[in-house]
Short mmCIF file of C-alpha atoms and ligand atoms in Angstrom, two decimals:
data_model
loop_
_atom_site.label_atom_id
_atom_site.label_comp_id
_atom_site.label_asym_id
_atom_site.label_seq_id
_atom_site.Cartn_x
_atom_site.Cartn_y
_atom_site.Cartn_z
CA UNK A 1 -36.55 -25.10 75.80
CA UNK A 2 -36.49 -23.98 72.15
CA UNK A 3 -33.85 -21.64 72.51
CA UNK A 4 -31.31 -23.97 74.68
CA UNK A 5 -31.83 -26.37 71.10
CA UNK A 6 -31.01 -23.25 68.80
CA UNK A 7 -27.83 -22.44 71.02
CA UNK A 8 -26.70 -26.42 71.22
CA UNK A 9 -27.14 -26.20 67.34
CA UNK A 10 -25.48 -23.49 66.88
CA UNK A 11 -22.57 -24.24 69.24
CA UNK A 12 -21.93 -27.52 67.10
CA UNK A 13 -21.49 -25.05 64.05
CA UNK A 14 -19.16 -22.74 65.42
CA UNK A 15 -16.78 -25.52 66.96
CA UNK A 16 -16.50 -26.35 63.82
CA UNK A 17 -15.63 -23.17 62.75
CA UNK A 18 -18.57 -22.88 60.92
CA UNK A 19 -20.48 -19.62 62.34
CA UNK A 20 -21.98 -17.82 59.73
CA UNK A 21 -22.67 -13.82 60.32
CA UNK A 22 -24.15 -11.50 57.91
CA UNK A 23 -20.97 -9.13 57.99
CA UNK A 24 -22.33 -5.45 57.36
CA UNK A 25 -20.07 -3.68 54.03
CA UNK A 26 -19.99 -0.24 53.12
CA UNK A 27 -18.88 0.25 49.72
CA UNK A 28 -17.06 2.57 47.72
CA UNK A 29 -16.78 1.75 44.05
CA UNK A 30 -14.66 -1.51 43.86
CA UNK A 31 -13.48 -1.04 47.43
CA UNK A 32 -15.15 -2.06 51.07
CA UNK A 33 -14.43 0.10 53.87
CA UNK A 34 -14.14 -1.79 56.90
CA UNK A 35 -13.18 -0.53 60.38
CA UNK A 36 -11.57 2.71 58.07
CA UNK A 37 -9.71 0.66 55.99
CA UNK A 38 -10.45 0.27 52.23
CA UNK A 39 -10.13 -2.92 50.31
CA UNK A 40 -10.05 -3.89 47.28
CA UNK A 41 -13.03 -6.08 46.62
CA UNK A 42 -12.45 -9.38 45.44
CA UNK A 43 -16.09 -11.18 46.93
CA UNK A 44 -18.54 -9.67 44.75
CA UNK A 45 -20.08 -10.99 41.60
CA UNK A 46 -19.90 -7.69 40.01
CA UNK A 47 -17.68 -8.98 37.10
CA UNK A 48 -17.83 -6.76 34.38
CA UNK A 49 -17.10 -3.56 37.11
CA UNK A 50 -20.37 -1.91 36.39
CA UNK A 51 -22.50 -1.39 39.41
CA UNK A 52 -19.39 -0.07 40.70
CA UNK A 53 -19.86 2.29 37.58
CA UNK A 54 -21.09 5.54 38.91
CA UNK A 55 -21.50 6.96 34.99
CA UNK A 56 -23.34 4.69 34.20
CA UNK A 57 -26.08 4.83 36.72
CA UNK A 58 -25.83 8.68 36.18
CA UNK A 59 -26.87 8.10 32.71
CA UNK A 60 -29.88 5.93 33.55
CA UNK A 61 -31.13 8.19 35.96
CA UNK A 62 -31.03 11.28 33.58
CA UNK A 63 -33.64 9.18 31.22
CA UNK A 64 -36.03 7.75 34.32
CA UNK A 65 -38.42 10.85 36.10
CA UNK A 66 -40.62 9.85 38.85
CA UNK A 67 -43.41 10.21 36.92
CA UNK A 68 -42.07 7.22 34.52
CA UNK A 69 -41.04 4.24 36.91
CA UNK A 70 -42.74 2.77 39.90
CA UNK A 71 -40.43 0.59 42.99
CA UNK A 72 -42.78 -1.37 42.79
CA UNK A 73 -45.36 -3.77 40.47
CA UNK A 74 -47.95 -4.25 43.62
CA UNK A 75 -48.90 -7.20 42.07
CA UNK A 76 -48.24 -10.59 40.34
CA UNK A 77 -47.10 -11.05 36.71
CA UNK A 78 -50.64 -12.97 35.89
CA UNK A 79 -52.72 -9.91 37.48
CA UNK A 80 -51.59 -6.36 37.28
CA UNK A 81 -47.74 -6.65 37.75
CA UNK A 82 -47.06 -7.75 34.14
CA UNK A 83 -45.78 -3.96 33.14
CA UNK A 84 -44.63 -3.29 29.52
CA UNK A 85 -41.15 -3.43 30.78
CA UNK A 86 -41.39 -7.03 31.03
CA UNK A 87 -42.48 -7.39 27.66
CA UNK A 88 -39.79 -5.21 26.58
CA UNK A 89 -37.24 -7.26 27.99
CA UNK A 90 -38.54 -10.62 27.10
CA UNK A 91 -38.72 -10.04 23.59
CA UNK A 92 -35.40 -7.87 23.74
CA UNK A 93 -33.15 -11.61 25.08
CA UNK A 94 -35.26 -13.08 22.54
CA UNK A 95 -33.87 -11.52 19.97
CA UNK A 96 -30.32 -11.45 21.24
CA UNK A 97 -30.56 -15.04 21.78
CA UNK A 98 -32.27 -15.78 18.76
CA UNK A 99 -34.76 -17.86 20.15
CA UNK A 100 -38.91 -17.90 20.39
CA UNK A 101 -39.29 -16.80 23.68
CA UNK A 102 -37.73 -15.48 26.56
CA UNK A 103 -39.60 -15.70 30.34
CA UNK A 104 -38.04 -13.48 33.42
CA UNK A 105 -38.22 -14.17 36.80
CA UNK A 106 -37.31 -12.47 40.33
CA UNK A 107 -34.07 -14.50 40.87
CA UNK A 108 -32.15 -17.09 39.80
CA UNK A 109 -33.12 -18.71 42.91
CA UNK A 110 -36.97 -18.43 41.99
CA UNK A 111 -35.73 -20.18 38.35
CA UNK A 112 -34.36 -22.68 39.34
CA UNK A 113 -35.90 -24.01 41.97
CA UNK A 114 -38.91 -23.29 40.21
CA UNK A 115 -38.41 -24.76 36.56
CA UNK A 116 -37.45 -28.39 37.58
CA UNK A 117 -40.56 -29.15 40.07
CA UNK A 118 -42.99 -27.61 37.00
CA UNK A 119 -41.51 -29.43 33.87
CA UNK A 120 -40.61 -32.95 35.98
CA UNK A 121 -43.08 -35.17 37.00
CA UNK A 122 -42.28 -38.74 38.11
CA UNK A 123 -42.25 -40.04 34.62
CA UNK A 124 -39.10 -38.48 34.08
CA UNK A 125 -35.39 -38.73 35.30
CA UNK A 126 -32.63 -35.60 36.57
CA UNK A 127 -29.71 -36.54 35.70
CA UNK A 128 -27.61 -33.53 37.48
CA UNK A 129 -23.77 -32.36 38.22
CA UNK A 130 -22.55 -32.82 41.52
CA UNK A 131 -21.99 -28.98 41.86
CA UNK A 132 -24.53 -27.74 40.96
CA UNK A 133 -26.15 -24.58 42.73
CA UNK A 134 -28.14 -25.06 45.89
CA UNK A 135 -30.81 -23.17 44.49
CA UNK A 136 -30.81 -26.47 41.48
CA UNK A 137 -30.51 -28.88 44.60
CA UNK A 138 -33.38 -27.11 45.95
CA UNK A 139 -35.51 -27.37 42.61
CA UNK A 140 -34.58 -31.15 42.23
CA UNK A 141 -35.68 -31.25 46.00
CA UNK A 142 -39.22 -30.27 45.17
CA UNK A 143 -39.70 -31.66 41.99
CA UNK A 144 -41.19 -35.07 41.76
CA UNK A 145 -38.83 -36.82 39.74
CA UNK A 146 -36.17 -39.35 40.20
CA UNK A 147 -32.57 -37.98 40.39
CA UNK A 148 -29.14 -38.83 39.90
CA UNK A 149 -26.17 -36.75 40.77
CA UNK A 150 -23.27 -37.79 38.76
CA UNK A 151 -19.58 -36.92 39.36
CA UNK A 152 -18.65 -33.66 38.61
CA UNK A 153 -17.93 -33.27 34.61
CA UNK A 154 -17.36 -36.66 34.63
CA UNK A 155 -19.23 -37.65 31.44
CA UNK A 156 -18.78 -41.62 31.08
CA UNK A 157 -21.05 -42.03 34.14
CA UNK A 158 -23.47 -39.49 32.39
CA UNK A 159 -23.38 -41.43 29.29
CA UNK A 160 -23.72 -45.01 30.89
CA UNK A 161 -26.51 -43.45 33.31
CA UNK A 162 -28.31 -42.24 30.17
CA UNK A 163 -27.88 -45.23 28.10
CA UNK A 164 -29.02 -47.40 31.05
CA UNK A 165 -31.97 -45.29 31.81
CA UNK A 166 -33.73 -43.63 28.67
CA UNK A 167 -36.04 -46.07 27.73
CA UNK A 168 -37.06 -46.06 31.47
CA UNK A 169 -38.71 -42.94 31.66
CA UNK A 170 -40.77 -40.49 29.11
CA UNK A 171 -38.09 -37.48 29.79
CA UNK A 172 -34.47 -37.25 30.76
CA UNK A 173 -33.26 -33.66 32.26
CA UNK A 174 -29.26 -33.00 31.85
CA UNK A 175 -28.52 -30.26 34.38
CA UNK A 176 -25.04 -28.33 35.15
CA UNK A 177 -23.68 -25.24 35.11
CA UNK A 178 -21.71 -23.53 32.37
CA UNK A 179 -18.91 -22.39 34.66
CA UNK A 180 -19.19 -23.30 38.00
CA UNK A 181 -20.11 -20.63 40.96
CA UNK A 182 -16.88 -22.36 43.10
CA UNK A 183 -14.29 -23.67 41.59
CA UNK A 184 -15.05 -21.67 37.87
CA UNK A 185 -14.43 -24.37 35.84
CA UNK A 186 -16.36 -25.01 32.80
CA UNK A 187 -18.50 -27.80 31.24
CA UNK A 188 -18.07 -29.23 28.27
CA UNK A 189 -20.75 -27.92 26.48
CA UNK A 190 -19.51 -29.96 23.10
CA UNK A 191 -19.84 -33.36 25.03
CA UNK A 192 -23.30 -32.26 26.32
CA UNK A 193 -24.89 -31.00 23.45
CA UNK A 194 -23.48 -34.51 21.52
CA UNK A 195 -24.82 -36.57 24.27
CA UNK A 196 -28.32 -34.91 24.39
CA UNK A 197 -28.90 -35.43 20.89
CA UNK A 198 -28.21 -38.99 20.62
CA UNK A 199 -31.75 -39.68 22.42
CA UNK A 200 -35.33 -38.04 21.92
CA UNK A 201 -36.06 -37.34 25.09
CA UNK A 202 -33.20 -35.71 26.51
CA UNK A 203 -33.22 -32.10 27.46
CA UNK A 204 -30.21 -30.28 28.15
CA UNK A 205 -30.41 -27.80 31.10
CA UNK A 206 -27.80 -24.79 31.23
CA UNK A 207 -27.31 -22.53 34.35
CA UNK A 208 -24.47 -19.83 32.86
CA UNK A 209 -24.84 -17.09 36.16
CA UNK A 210 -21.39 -16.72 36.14
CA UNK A 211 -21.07 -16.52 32.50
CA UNK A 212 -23.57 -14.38 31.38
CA UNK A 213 -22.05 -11.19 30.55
CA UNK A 214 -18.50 -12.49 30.27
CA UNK A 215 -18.49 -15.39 27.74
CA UNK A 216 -18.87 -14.78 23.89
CA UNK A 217 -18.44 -12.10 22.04
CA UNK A 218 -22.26 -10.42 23.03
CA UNK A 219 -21.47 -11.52 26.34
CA UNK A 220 -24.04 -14.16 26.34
CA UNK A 221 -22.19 -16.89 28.27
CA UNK A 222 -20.87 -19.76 27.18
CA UNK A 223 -23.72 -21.34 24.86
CA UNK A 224 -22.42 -18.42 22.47
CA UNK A 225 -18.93 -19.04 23.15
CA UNK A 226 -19.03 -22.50 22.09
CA UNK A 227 -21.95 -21.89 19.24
CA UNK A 228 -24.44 -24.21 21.23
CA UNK A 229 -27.38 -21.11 21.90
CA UNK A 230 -30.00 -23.48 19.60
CA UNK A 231 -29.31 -26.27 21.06
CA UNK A 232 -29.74 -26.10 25.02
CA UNK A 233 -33.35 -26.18 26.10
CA UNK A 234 -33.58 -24.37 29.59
CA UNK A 235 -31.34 -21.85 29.12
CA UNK A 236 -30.77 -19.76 32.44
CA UNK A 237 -29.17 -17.09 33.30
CA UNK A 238 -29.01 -14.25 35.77
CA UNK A 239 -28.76 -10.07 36.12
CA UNK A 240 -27.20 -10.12 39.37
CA UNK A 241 -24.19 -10.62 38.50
CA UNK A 242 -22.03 -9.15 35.28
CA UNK A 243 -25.07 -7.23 34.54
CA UNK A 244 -25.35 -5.12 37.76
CA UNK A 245 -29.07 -5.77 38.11
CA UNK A 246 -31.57 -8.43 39.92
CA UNK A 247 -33.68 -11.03 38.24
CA UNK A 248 -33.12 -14.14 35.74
CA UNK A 249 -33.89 -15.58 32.32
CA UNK A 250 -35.01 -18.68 30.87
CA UNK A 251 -34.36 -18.63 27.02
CA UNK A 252 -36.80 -21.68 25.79
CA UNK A 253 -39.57 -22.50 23.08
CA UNK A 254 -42.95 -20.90 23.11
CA UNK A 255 -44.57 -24.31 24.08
CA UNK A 256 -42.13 -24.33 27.69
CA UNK A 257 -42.76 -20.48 28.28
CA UNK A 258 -46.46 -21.27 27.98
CA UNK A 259 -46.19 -24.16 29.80
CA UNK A 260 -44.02 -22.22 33.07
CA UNK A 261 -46.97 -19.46 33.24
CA UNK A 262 -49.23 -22.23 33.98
CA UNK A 263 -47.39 -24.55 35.93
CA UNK A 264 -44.35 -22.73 37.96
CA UNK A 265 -45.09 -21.40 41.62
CA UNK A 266 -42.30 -19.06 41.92
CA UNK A 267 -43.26 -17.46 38.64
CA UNK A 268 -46.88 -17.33 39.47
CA UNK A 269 -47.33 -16.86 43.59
CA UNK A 270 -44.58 -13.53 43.82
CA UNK A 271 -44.89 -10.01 43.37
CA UNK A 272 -43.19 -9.53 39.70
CA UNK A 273 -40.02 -7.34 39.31
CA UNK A 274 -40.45 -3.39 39.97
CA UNK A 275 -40.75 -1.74 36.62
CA UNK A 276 -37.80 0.45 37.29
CA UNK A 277 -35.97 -2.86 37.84
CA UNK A 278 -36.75 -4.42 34.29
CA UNK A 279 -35.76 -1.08 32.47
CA UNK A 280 -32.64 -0.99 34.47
CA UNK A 281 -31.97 -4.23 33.13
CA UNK A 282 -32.73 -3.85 29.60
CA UNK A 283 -30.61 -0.41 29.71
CA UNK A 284 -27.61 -2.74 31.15
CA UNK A 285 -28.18 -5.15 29.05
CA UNK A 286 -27.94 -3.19 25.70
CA UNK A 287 -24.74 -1.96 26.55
CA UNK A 288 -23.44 -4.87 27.91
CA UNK A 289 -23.63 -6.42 24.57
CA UNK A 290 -20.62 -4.31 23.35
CA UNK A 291 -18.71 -4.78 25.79
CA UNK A 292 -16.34 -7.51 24.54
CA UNK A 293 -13.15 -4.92 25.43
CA UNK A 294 -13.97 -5.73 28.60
CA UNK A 295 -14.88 -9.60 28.79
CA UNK A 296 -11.34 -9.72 26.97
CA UNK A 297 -9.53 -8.03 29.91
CA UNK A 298 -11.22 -9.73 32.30
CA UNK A 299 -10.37 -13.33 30.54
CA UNK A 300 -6.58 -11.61 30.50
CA UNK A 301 -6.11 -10.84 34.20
CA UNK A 302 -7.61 -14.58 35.27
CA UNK A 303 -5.18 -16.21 32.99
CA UNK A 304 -2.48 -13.70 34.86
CA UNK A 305 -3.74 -14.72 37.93
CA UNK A 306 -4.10 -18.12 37.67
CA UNK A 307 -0.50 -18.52 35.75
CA UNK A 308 1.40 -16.98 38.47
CA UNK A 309 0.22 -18.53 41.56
CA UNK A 310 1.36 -21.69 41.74
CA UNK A 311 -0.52 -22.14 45.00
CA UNK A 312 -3.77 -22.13 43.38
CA UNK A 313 -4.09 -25.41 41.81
CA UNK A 314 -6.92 -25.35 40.69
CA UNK A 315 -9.43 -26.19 37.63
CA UNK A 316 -10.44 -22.67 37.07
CA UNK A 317 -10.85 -21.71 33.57
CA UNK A 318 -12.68 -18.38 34.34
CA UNK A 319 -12.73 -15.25 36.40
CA UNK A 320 -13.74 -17.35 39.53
CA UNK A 321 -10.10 -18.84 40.93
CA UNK A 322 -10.74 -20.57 44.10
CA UNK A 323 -7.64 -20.26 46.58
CA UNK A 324 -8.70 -23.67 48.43
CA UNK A 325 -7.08 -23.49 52.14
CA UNK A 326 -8.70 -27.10 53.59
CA UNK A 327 -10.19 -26.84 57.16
CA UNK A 328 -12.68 -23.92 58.04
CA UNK A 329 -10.21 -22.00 59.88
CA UNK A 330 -7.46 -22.08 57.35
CA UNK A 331 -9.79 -20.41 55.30
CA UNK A 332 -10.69 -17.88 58.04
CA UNK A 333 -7.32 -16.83 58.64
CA UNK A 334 -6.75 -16.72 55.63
CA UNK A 335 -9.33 -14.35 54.98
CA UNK A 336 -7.96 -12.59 57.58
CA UNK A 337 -4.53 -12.44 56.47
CA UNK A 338 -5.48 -10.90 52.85
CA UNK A 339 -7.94 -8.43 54.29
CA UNK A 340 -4.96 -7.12 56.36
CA UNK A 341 -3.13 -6.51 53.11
CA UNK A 342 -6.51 -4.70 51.34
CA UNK A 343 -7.99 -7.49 49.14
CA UNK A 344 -11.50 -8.44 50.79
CA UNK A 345 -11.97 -11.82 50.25
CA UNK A 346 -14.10 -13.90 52.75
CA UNK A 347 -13.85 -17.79 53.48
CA UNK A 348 -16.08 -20.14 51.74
CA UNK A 349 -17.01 -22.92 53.86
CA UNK A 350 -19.28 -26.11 54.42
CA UNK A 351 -21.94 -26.63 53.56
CA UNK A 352 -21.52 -24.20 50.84
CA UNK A 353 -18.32 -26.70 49.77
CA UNK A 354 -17.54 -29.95 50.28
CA UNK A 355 -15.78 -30.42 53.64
CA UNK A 356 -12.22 -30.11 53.72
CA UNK A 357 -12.09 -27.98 50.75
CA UNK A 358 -12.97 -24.15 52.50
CA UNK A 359 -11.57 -21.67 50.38
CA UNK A 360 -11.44 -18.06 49.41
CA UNK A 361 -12.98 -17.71 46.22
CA UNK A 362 -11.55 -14.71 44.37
CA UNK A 363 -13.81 -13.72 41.53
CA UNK A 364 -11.78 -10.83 39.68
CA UNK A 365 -13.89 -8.20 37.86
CA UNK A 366 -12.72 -5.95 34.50
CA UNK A 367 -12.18 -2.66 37.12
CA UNK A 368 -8.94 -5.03 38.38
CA UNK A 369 -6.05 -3.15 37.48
CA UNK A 370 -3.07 -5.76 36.70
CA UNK A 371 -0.90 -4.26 39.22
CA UNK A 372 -3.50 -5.42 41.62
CA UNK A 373 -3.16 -8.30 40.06
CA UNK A 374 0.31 -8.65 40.95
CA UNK A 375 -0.23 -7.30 44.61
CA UNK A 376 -2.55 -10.44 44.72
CA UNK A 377 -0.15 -12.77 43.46
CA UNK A 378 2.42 -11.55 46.44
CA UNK A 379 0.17 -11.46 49.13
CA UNK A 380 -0.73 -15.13 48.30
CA UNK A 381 2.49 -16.46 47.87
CA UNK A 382 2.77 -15.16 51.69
CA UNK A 383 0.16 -16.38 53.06
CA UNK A 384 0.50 -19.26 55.44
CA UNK A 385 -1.96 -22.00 55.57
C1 PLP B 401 -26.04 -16.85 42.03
C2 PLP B 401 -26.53 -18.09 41.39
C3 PLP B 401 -27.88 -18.36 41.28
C4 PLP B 401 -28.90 -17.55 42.01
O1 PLP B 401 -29.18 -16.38 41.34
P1 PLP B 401 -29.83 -15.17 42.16
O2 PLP B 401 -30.32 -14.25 41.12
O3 PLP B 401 -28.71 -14.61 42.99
O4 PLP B 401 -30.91 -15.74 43.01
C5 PLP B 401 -28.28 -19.45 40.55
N1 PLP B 401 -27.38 -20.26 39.96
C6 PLP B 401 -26.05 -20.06 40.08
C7 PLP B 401 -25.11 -20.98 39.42
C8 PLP B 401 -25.59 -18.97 40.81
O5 PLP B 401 -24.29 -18.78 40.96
#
């Protein structure tokens, strides 16, 4: 009985060319190996090139003996899992960012949909970007607040929603991205930071996962790029991407870290990070700093990429160029098509994107070489959709 539902469901989803299947990789470096042939991989979030970076792992190792890390923190951050390392690290993107206090979590996923439901009660308004990351949605989802999605970047309807509403409600929460996980365009950070400080009790929300590690000249994302890192007050970010690790950050005041180790359920009810984890992250991240060579390469290659394929007309002002095919199976043959000629890029579809607009989403990473580059640019002028 169950199971003849599950299989209707799931027939529904794959007429629609919407099947789903955790496809098995083996890597090597930049490349996947699939079926014997290697591919240049163009699917990962690995954008700075360094957990492809044997070196540098080699190097990490050499300073970490058995005897000095643990897989494991057996425990939760507010009993015995709250290791040294995590102090380390907290007051470590403190300091980069300049700020009072830094708090870490598992995942980005744990952040945000853990930071909304705690600081939002239903005195107070979201005010949120269309796009915005499921794992946002999912926060706003569980929080008890009011929301309002407004159209993507489209800040008039932000500014009359705030002017209508602010007197309505004790706090308003401005959420986006920095640059966005699909179509890697940008906010406008400017705008937002303006807009936020013509009330009291508006607080600016900034998820930069794809920018941390590639915007500004530490690599701190865009709120150092556009000279905004004292003025956004949730500041998130992640390690699983540029920075080759797992986990997130929330760069805030004292008052909100103080205020999350109370209130936040993801923070409080999960085993914390393994301490081998945390120093990974803190090794990364002190060399990640001076890395600007490579965040400049990186920013070169996109623009390459996204001047010569005409194709691609897209929005993209980053890394992230989205190649957008239409139906599901466009994309999937797609997919298909550039796999065939080594570049491993998989389809993006509903509900992941709006339907009607699957895609390949190519994120390019600083181990790109440019004459990759410009085997991309062929193979897409070629493809048929
Ligand atoms: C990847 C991503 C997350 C989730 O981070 P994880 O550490 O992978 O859980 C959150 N926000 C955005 C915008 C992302 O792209």
């Amino acid at each position: 009985m169950t199971n003849s539902y599950f299989s209707k469901q799931l027939s529904s989803i794959t007429e629609k060319g919407n099947l789903r299947i955790l496809p098995t990789v083996k890597e090597c470096g930049y490349e996947i190996i699939k079926d014997g042939k290697h591919m240049l991989n163009l699917s990962s979030n690995d954008y700075l090139g360094l957990a492809g970076d044997t070196a540098l792992k080699e190097e990490f190792l050499s300073h970490v003996s058995p005897g000095k890390f643990s897989f494991t923190s057996s425990s939760s951050r507010l009993l015995t899992g709250n290791s040294g390392e995590y102090d380390y690290l907290e007051k470590q993107l403190a300091r980069l960012f300049d700020s009072e206090a830094a708090l870490v979590f598992n995942s980005g996923y744990h952040a945000n949909s853990g930071i909304l439901p705690a600081v939002a009660d239903h005195h107070s308004l979201i005010l949120a970007d269309k796009l915005v990351h499921a794992s946002i949605v999912d926060g706003i989802g569980l929080s008890r607040a009011r929301c309002i999605r407004f159209r993507h970047n489209n800040y008039e309807q932000l500014e009359r929603l705030l002017s209508e509403n602010h007197r309505n409600y004790e706090h308003i929460f401005i959420v986006t991205e920095s640059i966005f996980s699909m179509d890697g365009d940008e906010c406008d950070l400017n705008r937002l930071v303006e807009l936020k400080k013509q009330y009291g009790n508006v607080f600016l929300y900034v998820d930069e996962a794809h920018a941390f590690g590639v915007r500004g000249e530490r690599g701190l994302g865009c709120s150092e790029q556009y000279d905004h890192l004292h003025d956004i007050d949730f500041l998130v970010g992640t390690f699983g991407k540029a920075l080759a690790s797992i986990g997130a950050y929330l760069i805030c005041s004292k008052e909100i870290k103080s205020y999350l180790v109370n209130t936040m359920r993801p923070l409080i009810f999960t085993t914390a990070l393994p301490p081998v984890n945390l120093q990974w992250t803190s090794f990364v991240l002190n060399k990640m700093v001076y890395m600007n060579d490579k965040r400049i390469y990186l920013s070169h290659i996109s623009r390459l990429l996204r001047e010569k394929t005409d194709k691609l007309k897209s929005n993209s002002k980053s890394h992230i160029i989205p190649f957008i095919t239409g139906t599901a199976d466009s994309a999937v043959n797609a997919s298909l098509y550039l796999q065939r000629h080594g570049f491993y890029l998989l389809p993006v579809r509903p509900p992941t994107v709006p339907e009607g607009t699957s895609r390949l989403r190519i994120s390019l990473h600083a181990a790109c070489t440019e004459e990759q580059i410009e085997r991309l640019v062929i193979n897409l002028n070629t493809c048929k959709i």
